[in-house]
Structure formats: structure tokens, C-alpha cells
Amino acid sequence: ATVSTLISTSTNPAGVAISPLGDYALYTVYGVNRVFRIDLNSLTSTLLAGSGAAEERDGTGAAAAFNGPVDIRISPDGLYALVGDNVGSSIRKIIISTGVVTSLTGNSIGYAEGTGSSILLNLPLGLDISMDGTFALVTEYNGNRVRRLTLTGGASTSTLIAGQITSSCGSVSYTHLRAHETVLD
């Protein structure tokens, strides 16, 4: 195993995703509220989106703004990426070819199921996109929940799939999973 430094940054890189063809990667930098693209052949990095300001603003390239971007995932077709904007408590979509950023959810801390901007999250931390690109799963750090966001048919809709509305934490689910592991062993 060989380790090489592709990019050096001291401002809290947070998430990374490799394109479906393996020719580029996208990464978020929490400390400067930006998303970068790195060409994996030439090892050059360019700004994809983010002004550096800690705020929520849709726009193109440097005209868009993030507030604590953490996790990032590229769609199976490589056309867009989703970014978990932690402090902004939202999920953002970036069209990779143009750098156009739009919000898929509201940008206030809370809990609300719904459609588009009426969806409220509580500090999203991790996310992933299904293999067919029809939905994403989002973990909420303060909400102690897993949410499902539809990605087809217009505005996203959300559904609670794990956790509780009250955002309480506990080990009931973990204990339940451990019982299943014993059966499978």
C-alpha cells in the first residue's frame, strides 16, 4: 500500500466521493464552506462551488454558499452530487458539469417531514444515494435519525426510516440488530 498526498489543506476537509468512472473526485472543506473537484489523472484541484461565506445560498460556482459542508456523494450516473450541509441543516444538490447548487430541503434546524423546503433536518452528517439514484439516505447528528429523501418526480419528499420524532437516543434498535446477528451466525 502506497500513500500519496493529492491535495494539502488545513481547513477541515470533511467528505470525499469518487466519480463512477474513477476519473475525478469531489471533496468538501468544512472550514472554508466549499466543494472542490480534483482530477485524478492530473492531480489538479479546482473550485466546484462555494463562496467561502458561512451561509445557505443557491447559485452557480462561487456564487453559491454552504454552511458546514460535510458528506458528499455522486449520483450513479455522475450528473450531480449531494452535499450534507451540517450547520445549515440541509441537503444541497450540485450539477457537476455546471456547478449549479440548489437546496433539496429547508435550511433550519428542526424536524419536519414534507416536500422540498418544508423538510427540516437536525444537523445532517452522513448521506448516500441508492444504486438506482431514486432516493438518498441521510443521518442526522443531533436528530438521532435516518431519513429517506426521494430524488425523482420533482421536489424531494422525506420519510423517517429509523429513530424517533423526538430525537431521543437509545439502544433498542442496536439490541434488536444484535439479536438478528446471533440468528445469522
PDB file of C-alpha atoms in Angstrom:
ATOM      1  CA  ALA A   1       0.000   0.000   0.000  1.00  0.00           C
ATOM      2  CA  THR A   2       1.312   3.379  -1.028  1.00  0.00           C
ATOM      3  CA  VAL A   3       0.042   6.615   0.468  1.00  0.00           C
ATOM      4  CA  SER A   4       0.270   9.807  -1.581  1.00  0.00           C
ATOM      5  CA  THR A   5      -0.869  13.316  -0.744  1.00  0.00           C
ATOM      6  CA  LEU A   6      -3.119  14.554  -3.547  1.00  0.00           C
ATOM      7  CA  ILE A   7      -4.177  17.845  -2.000  1.00  0.00           C
ATOM      8  CA  SER A   8      -2.997  19.595   1.131  1.00  0.00           C
ATOM      9  CA  THR A   9      -5.455  21.667   3.123  1.00  0.00           C
ATOM     10  CA  SER A  10      -5.535  22.645   6.776  1.00  0.00           C
ATOM     11  CA  THR A  11      -9.134  23.801   6.876  1.00  0.00           C
ATOM     12  CA  ASN A  12     -11.039  20.654   7.801  1.00  0.00           C
ATOM     13  CA  PRO A  13     -11.622  18.519   4.723  1.00  0.00           C
ATOM     14  CA  ALA A  14     -14.731  16.540   5.576  1.00  0.00           C
ATOM     15  CA  GLY A  15     -16.159  14.383   2.779  1.00  0.00           C
ATOM     16  CA  VAL A  16     -14.927  12.789  -0.417  1.00  0.00           C
ATOM     17  CA  ALA A  17     -16.606  10.933  -3.279  1.00  0.00           C
ATOM     18  CA  ILE A  18     -15.083   9.288  -6.350  1.00  0.00           C
ATOM     19  CA  SER A  19     -16.849   9.581  -9.707  1.00  0.00           C
ATOM     20  CA  PRO A  20     -18.445   6.447 -11.208  1.00  0.00           C
ATOM     21  CA  LEU A  21     -15.634   6.238 -13.807  1.00  0.00           C
ATOM     22  CA  GLY A  22     -12.866   6.977 -11.282  1.00  0.00           C
ATOM     23  CA  ASP A  23     -11.509   9.964 -13.220  1.00  0.00           C
ATOM     24  CA  TYR A  24     -12.247  12.660 -10.645  1.00  0.00           C
ATOM     25  CA  ALA A  25     -13.282  13.081  -7.030  1.00  0.00           C
ATOM     26  CA  LEU A  26     -15.261  15.736  -5.215  1.00  0.00           C
ATOM     27  CA  TYR A  27     -14.425  16.807  -1.684  1.00  0.00           C
ATOM     28  CA  THR A  28     -15.904  19.176   0.852  1.00  0.00           C
ATOM     29  CA  VAL A  29     -13.905  21.532   3.029  1.00  0.00           C
ATOM     30  CA  TYR A  30     -15.862  22.302   6.173  1.00  0.00           C
ATOM     31  CA  GLY A  31     -13.544  25.095   7.305  1.00  0.00           C
ATOM     32  CA  VAL A  32     -13.987  27.213   4.163  1.00  0.00           C
ATOM     33  CA  ASN A  33     -17.526  26.154   3.162  1.00  0.00           C
ATOM     34  CA  ARG A  34     -16.558  24.993  -0.318  1.00  0.00           C
ATOM     35  CA  VAL A  35     -16.686  21.960  -2.600  1.00  0.00           C
ATOM     36  CA  PHE A  36     -13.723  21.138  -4.824  1.00  0.00           C
ATOM     37  CA  ARG A  37     -13.161  18.825  -7.784  1.00  0.00           C
ATOM     38  CA  ILE A  38      -9.848  17.013  -8.151  1.00  0.00           C
ATOM     39  CA  ASP A  39      -8.829  15.467 -11.476  1.00  0.00           C
ATOM     40  CA  LEU A  40      -7.374  12.095 -10.503  1.00  0.00           C
ATOM     41  CA  ASN A  41      -5.196  11.902 -13.632  1.00  0.00           C
ATOM     42  CA  SER A  42      -3.511  15.318 -13.445  1.00  0.00           C
ATOM     43  CA  LEU A  43      -3.984  15.717  -9.664  1.00  0.00           C
ATOM     44  CA  THR A  44      -5.239  19.265 -10.078  1.00  0.00           C
ATOM     45  CA  SER A  45      -7.925  20.694  -7.844  1.00  0.00           C
ATOM     46  CA  THR A  46     -10.473  23.334  -8.837  1.00  0.00           C
ATOM     47  CA  LEU A  47     -13.339  25.009  -7.020  1.00  0.00           C
ATOM     48  CA  LEU A  48     -16.689  23.487  -7.981  1.00  0.00           C
ATOM     49  CA  ALA A  49     -18.953  25.547  -5.713  1.00  0.00           C
ATOM     50  CA  GLY A  50     -18.972  27.768  -2.658  1.00  0.00           C
ATOM     51  CA  SER A  51     -18.136  31.397  -1.947  1.00  0.00           C
ATOM     52  CA  GLY A  52     -16.489  30.674   1.381  1.00  0.00           C
ATOM     53  CA  ALA A  53     -19.201  32.529   3.292  1.00  0.00           C
ATOM     54  CA  ALA A  54     -20.909  30.517   6.039  1.00  0.00           C
ATOM     55  CA  GLU A  55     -24.476  30.788   4.760  1.00  0.00           C
ATOM     56  CA  GLU A  56     -27.056  28.987   2.620  1.00  0.00           C
ATOM     57  CA  ARG A  57     -27.321  30.394  -0.878  1.00  0.00           C
ATOM     58  CA  ASP A  58     -28.269  28.679  -4.115  1.00  0.00           C
ATOM     59  CA  GLY A  59     -26.286  29.760  -7.147  1.00  0.00           C
ATOM     60  CA  THR A  60     -23.588  28.742  -9.597  1.00  0.00           C
ATOM     61  CA  GLY A  61     -19.976  28.039  -8.636  1.00  0.00           C
ATOM     62  CA  ALA A  62     -18.538  30.681  -6.308  1.00  0.00           C
ATOM     63  CA  ALA A  63     -21.915  32.484  -6.196  1.00  0.00           C
ATOM     64  CA  ALA A  64     -23.368  29.591  -4.158  1.00  0.00           C
ATOM     65  CA  ALA A  65     -22.741  29.340  -0.422  1.00  0.00           C
ATOM     66  CA  PHE A  66     -22.563  26.463   2.072  1.00  0.00           C
ATOM     67  CA  ASN A  67     -22.628  26.398   5.850  1.00  0.00           C
ATOM     68  CA  GLY A  68     -20.541  23.492   7.118  1.00  0.00           C
ATOM     69  CA  PRO A  69     -20.471  21.036   4.186  1.00  0.00           C
ATOM     70  CA  VAL A  70     -19.618  17.555   5.437  1.00  0.00           C
ATOM     71  CA  ASP A  71     -20.506  14.435   3.482  1.00  0.00           C
ATOM     72  CA  ILE A  72     -20.758  14.298  -0.312  1.00  0.00           C
ATOM     73  CA  ARG A  73     -21.977  11.600  -2.720  1.00  0.00           C
ATOM     74  CA  ILE A  74     -22.004  11.470  -6.509  1.00  0.00           C
ATOM     75  CA  SER A  75     -25.080  10.113  -8.283  1.00  0.00           C
ATOM     76  CA  PRO A  76     -24.712   6.740 -10.052  1.00  0.00           C
ATOM     77  CA  ASP A  77     -24.944   8.485 -13.454  1.00  0.00           C
ATOM     78  CA  GLY A  78     -22.300  11.043 -12.437  1.00  0.00           C
ATOM     79  CA  LEU A  79     -24.529  14.025 -13.278  1.00  0.00           C
ATOM     80  CA  TYR A  80     -24.903  15.517  -9.800  1.00  0.00           C
ATOM     81  CA  ALA A  81     -23.684  15.287  -6.234  1.00  0.00           C
ATOM     82  CA  LEU A  82     -25.493  15.673  -2.926  1.00  0.00           C
ATOM     83  CA  VAL A  83     -23.855  17.550  -0.065  1.00  0.00           C
ATOM     84  CA  GLY A  84     -24.853  17.341   3.588  1.00  0.00           C
ATOM     85  CA  ASP A  85     -24.645  20.949   4.787  1.00  0.00           C
ATOM     86  CA  ASN A  86     -24.264  20.331   8.512  1.00  0.00           C
ATOM     87  CA  VAL A  87     -24.559  23.737  10.153  1.00  0.00           C
ATOM     88  CA  GLY A  88     -27.088  24.813   7.538  1.00  0.00           C
ATOM     89  CA  SER A  89     -29.098  21.660   8.295  1.00  0.00           C
ATOM     90  CA  SER A  90     -29.866  20.996   4.643  1.00  0.00           C
ATOM     91  CA  ILE A  91     -29.129  18.735   1.710  1.00  0.00           C
ATOM     92  CA  ARG A  92     -27.779  20.526  -1.346  1.00  0.00           C
ATOM     93  CA  LYS A  93     -27.580  19.302  -4.946  1.00  0.00           C
ATOM     94  CA  ILE A  94     -24.719  20.292  -7.271  1.00  0.00           C
ATOM     95  CA  ILE A  95     -24.891  19.759 -11.030  1.00  0.00           C
ATOM     96  CA  ILE A  96     -21.312  18.629 -11.620  1.00  0.00           C
ATOM     97  CA  SER A  97     -20.933  19.943 -15.186  1.00  0.00           C
ATOM     98  CA  THR A  98     -22.071  23.482 -14.313  1.00  0.00           C
ATOM     99  CA  GLY A  99     -21.584  23.939 -10.563  1.00  0.00           C
ATOM    100  CA  VAL A 100     -25.244  24.937 -10.106  1.00  0.00           C
ATOM    101  CA  VAL A 101     -26.233  24.446  -6.450  1.00  0.00           C
ATOM    102  CA  THR A 102     -29.841  24.088  -5.264  1.00  0.00           C
ATOM    103  CA  SER A 103     -31.344  23.155  -1.907  1.00  0.00           C
ATOM    104  CA  LEU A 104     -33.388  19.953  -1.688  1.00  0.00           C
ATOM    105  CA  THR A 105     -34.581  20.652   1.871  1.00  0.00           C
ATOM    106  CA  GLY A 106     -35.202  23.591   4.170  1.00  0.00           C
ATOM    107  CA  ASN A 107     -32.243  25.191   5.937  1.00  0.00           C
ATOM    108  CA  SER A 108     -33.430  25.476   9.528  1.00  0.00           C
ATOM    109  CA  ILE A 109     -32.645  23.076  12.359  1.00  0.00           C
ATOM    110  CA  GLY A 110     -35.681  21.015  13.276  1.00  0.00           C
ATOM    111  CA  TYR A 111     -37.767  18.024  12.369  1.00  0.00           C
ATOM    112  CA  ALA A 112     -40.435  18.085   9.695  1.00  0.00           C
ATOM    113  CA  GLU A 113     -41.376  15.594   7.038  1.00  0.00           C
ATOM    114  CA  GLY A 114     -42.702  17.056   3.849  1.00  0.00           C
ATOM    115  CA  THR A 115     -41.661  18.194   0.413  1.00  0.00           C
ATOM    116  CA  GLY A 116     -38.771  20.434  -0.659  1.00  0.00           C
ATOM    117  CA  SER A 117     -38.102  23.421   1.577  1.00  0.00           C
ATOM    118  CA  SER A 118     -40.673  22.262   4.164  1.00  0.00           C
ATOM    119  CA  ILE A 119     -38.355  19.346   5.097  1.00  0.00           C
ATOM    120  CA  LEU A 120     -36.381  20.155   8.245  1.00  0.00           C
ATOM    121  CA  LEU A 121     -33.279  18.250   9.362  1.00  0.00           C
ATOM    122  CA  ASN A 122     -31.237  18.400  12.556  1.00  0.00           C
ATOM    123  CA  LEU A 123     -27.554  18.675  11.561  1.00  0.00           C
ATOM    124  CA  PRO A 124     -27.225  16.157   8.694  1.00  0.00           C
ATOM    125  CA  LEU A 125     -23.913  14.339   8.887  1.00  0.00           C
ATOM    126  CA  GLY A 126     -23.834  11.330   6.555  1.00  0.00           C
ATOM    127  CA  LEU A 127     -25.605  10.534   3.330  1.00  0.00           C
ATOM    128  CA  ASP A 128     -25.660   8.051   0.480  1.00  0.00           C
ATOM    129  CA  ILE A 129     -27.500   7.695  -2.805  1.00  0.00           C
ATOM    130  CA  SER A 130     -29.217   4.452  -3.829  1.00  0.00           C
ATOM    131  CA  MET A 131     -27.687   2.476  -6.694  1.00  0.00           C
ATOM    132  CA  ASP A 132     -30.620   3.369  -8.966  1.00  0.00           C
ATOM    133  CA  GLY A 133     -30.486   7.062  -7.980  1.00  0.00           C
ATOM    134  CA  THR A 134     -34.117   7.229  -6.859  1.00  0.00           C
ATOM    135  CA  PHE A 135     -33.509   8.085  -3.204  1.00  0.00           C
ATOM    136  CA  ALA A 136     -30.894   9.126  -0.671  1.00  0.00           C
ATOM    137  CA  LEU A 137     -30.499   8.233   2.994  1.00  0.00           C
ATOM    138  CA  VAL A 138     -29.451  10.964   5.403  1.00  0.00           C
ATOM    139  CA  THR A 139     -28.267  10.637   9.003  1.00  0.00           C
ATOM    140  CA  GLU A 140     -28.968  13.445  11.439  1.00  0.00           C
ATOM    141  CA  TYR A 141     -26.297  14.019  14.067  1.00  0.00           C
ATOM    142  CA  ASN A 142     -28.498  15.849  16.597  1.00  0.00           C
ATOM    143  CA  GLY A 143     -31.735  14.254  15.456  1.00  0.00           C
ATOM    144  CA  ASN A 144     -30.530  10.661  16.025  1.00  0.00           C
ATOM    145  CA  ARG A 145     -32.487   9.706  12.928  1.00  0.00           C
ATOM    146  CA  VAL A 146     -32.117   8.251   9.441  1.00  0.00           C
ATOM    147  CA  ARG A 147     -34.272   9.904   6.794  1.00  0.00           C
ATOM    148  CA  ARG A 148     -35.082   8.894   3.233  1.00  0.00           C
ATOM    149  CA  LEU A 149     -35.285  11.595   0.547  1.00  0.00           C
ATOM    150  CA  THR A 150     -36.843  10.827  -2.823  1.00  0.00           C
ATOM    151  CA  LEU A 151     -34.796  12.134  -5.736  1.00  0.00           C
ATOM    152  CA  THR A 152     -37.276  11.571  -8.568  1.00  0.00           C
ATOM    153  CA  GLY A 153     -40.584  13.126  -9.576  1.00  0.00           C
ATOM    154  CA  GLY A 154     -39.941  16.801  -8.815  1.00  0.00           C
ATOM    155  CA  ALA A 155     -39.349  18.153  -5.316  1.00  0.00           C
ATOM    156  CA  SER A 156     -37.815  15.758  -2.780  1.00  0.00           C
ATOM    157  CA  THR A 157     -40.031  14.213  -0.134  1.00  0.00           C
ATOM    158  CA  SER A 158     -38.802  12.875   3.191  1.00  0.00           C
ATOM    159  CA  THR A 159     -39.684   9.842   5.269  1.00  0.00           C
ATOM    160  CA  LEU A 160     -38.422   8.833   8.704  1.00  0.00           C
ATOM    161  CA  ILE A 161     -36.999   5.311   8.485  1.00  0.00           C
ATOM    162  CA  ALA A 162     -35.065   4.993  11.765  1.00  0.00           C
ATOM    163  CA  GLY A 163     -35.091   6.887  15.032  1.00  0.00           C
ATOM    164  CA  GLN A 164     -37.848   8.844  16.690  1.00  0.00           C
ATOM    165  CA  ILE A 165     -39.538  12.155  16.043  1.00  0.00           C
ATOM    166  CA  THR A 166     -38.382  13.386  19.468  1.00  0.00           C
ATOM    167  CA  SER A 167     -34.703  12.822  18.520  1.00  0.00           C
ATOM    168  CA  SER A 168     -34.078  10.761  21.636  1.00  0.00           C
ATOM    169  CA  CYS A 169     -31.299   8.231  21.525  1.00  0.00           C
ATOM    170  CA  GLY A 170     -31.161   4.708  22.848  1.00  0.00           C
ATOM    171  CA  SER A 171     -30.080   1.165  22.152  1.00  0.00           C
ATOM    172  CA  VAL A 172     -33.377  -0.551  21.301  1.00  0.00           C
ATOM    173  CA  SER A 173     -32.506  -0.724  17.607  1.00  0.00           C
ATOM    174  CA  TYR A 174     -28.961  -1.858  18.338  1.00  0.00           C
ATOM    175  CA  THR A 175     -30.167  -4.626  20.649  1.00  0.00           C
ATOM    176  CA  HIS A 176     -32.690  -5.690  18.020  1.00  0.00           C
ATOM    177  CA  LEU A 177     -29.946  -5.842  15.372  1.00  0.00           C
ATOM    178  CA  ARG A 178     -27.647  -7.836  17.670  1.00  0.00           C
ATOM    179  CA  ALA A 179     -30.402 -10.452  18.098  1.00  0.00           C
ATOM    180  CA  HIS A 180     -30.596 -10.814  14.307  1.00  0.00           C
ATOM    181  CA  GLU A 181     -26.801 -11.167  14.054  1.00  0.00           C
ATOM    182  CA  THR A 182     -26.928 -14.080  16.512  1.00  0.00           C
ATOM    183  CA  VAL A 183     -29.527 -15.842  14.411  1.00  0.00           C
ATOM    184  CA  LEU A 184     -27.465 -15.299  11.247  1.00  0.00           C
ATOM    185  CA  ASP A 185     -24.245 -16.577  12.856  1.00  0.00           C
TER     186      ASP A 185
END
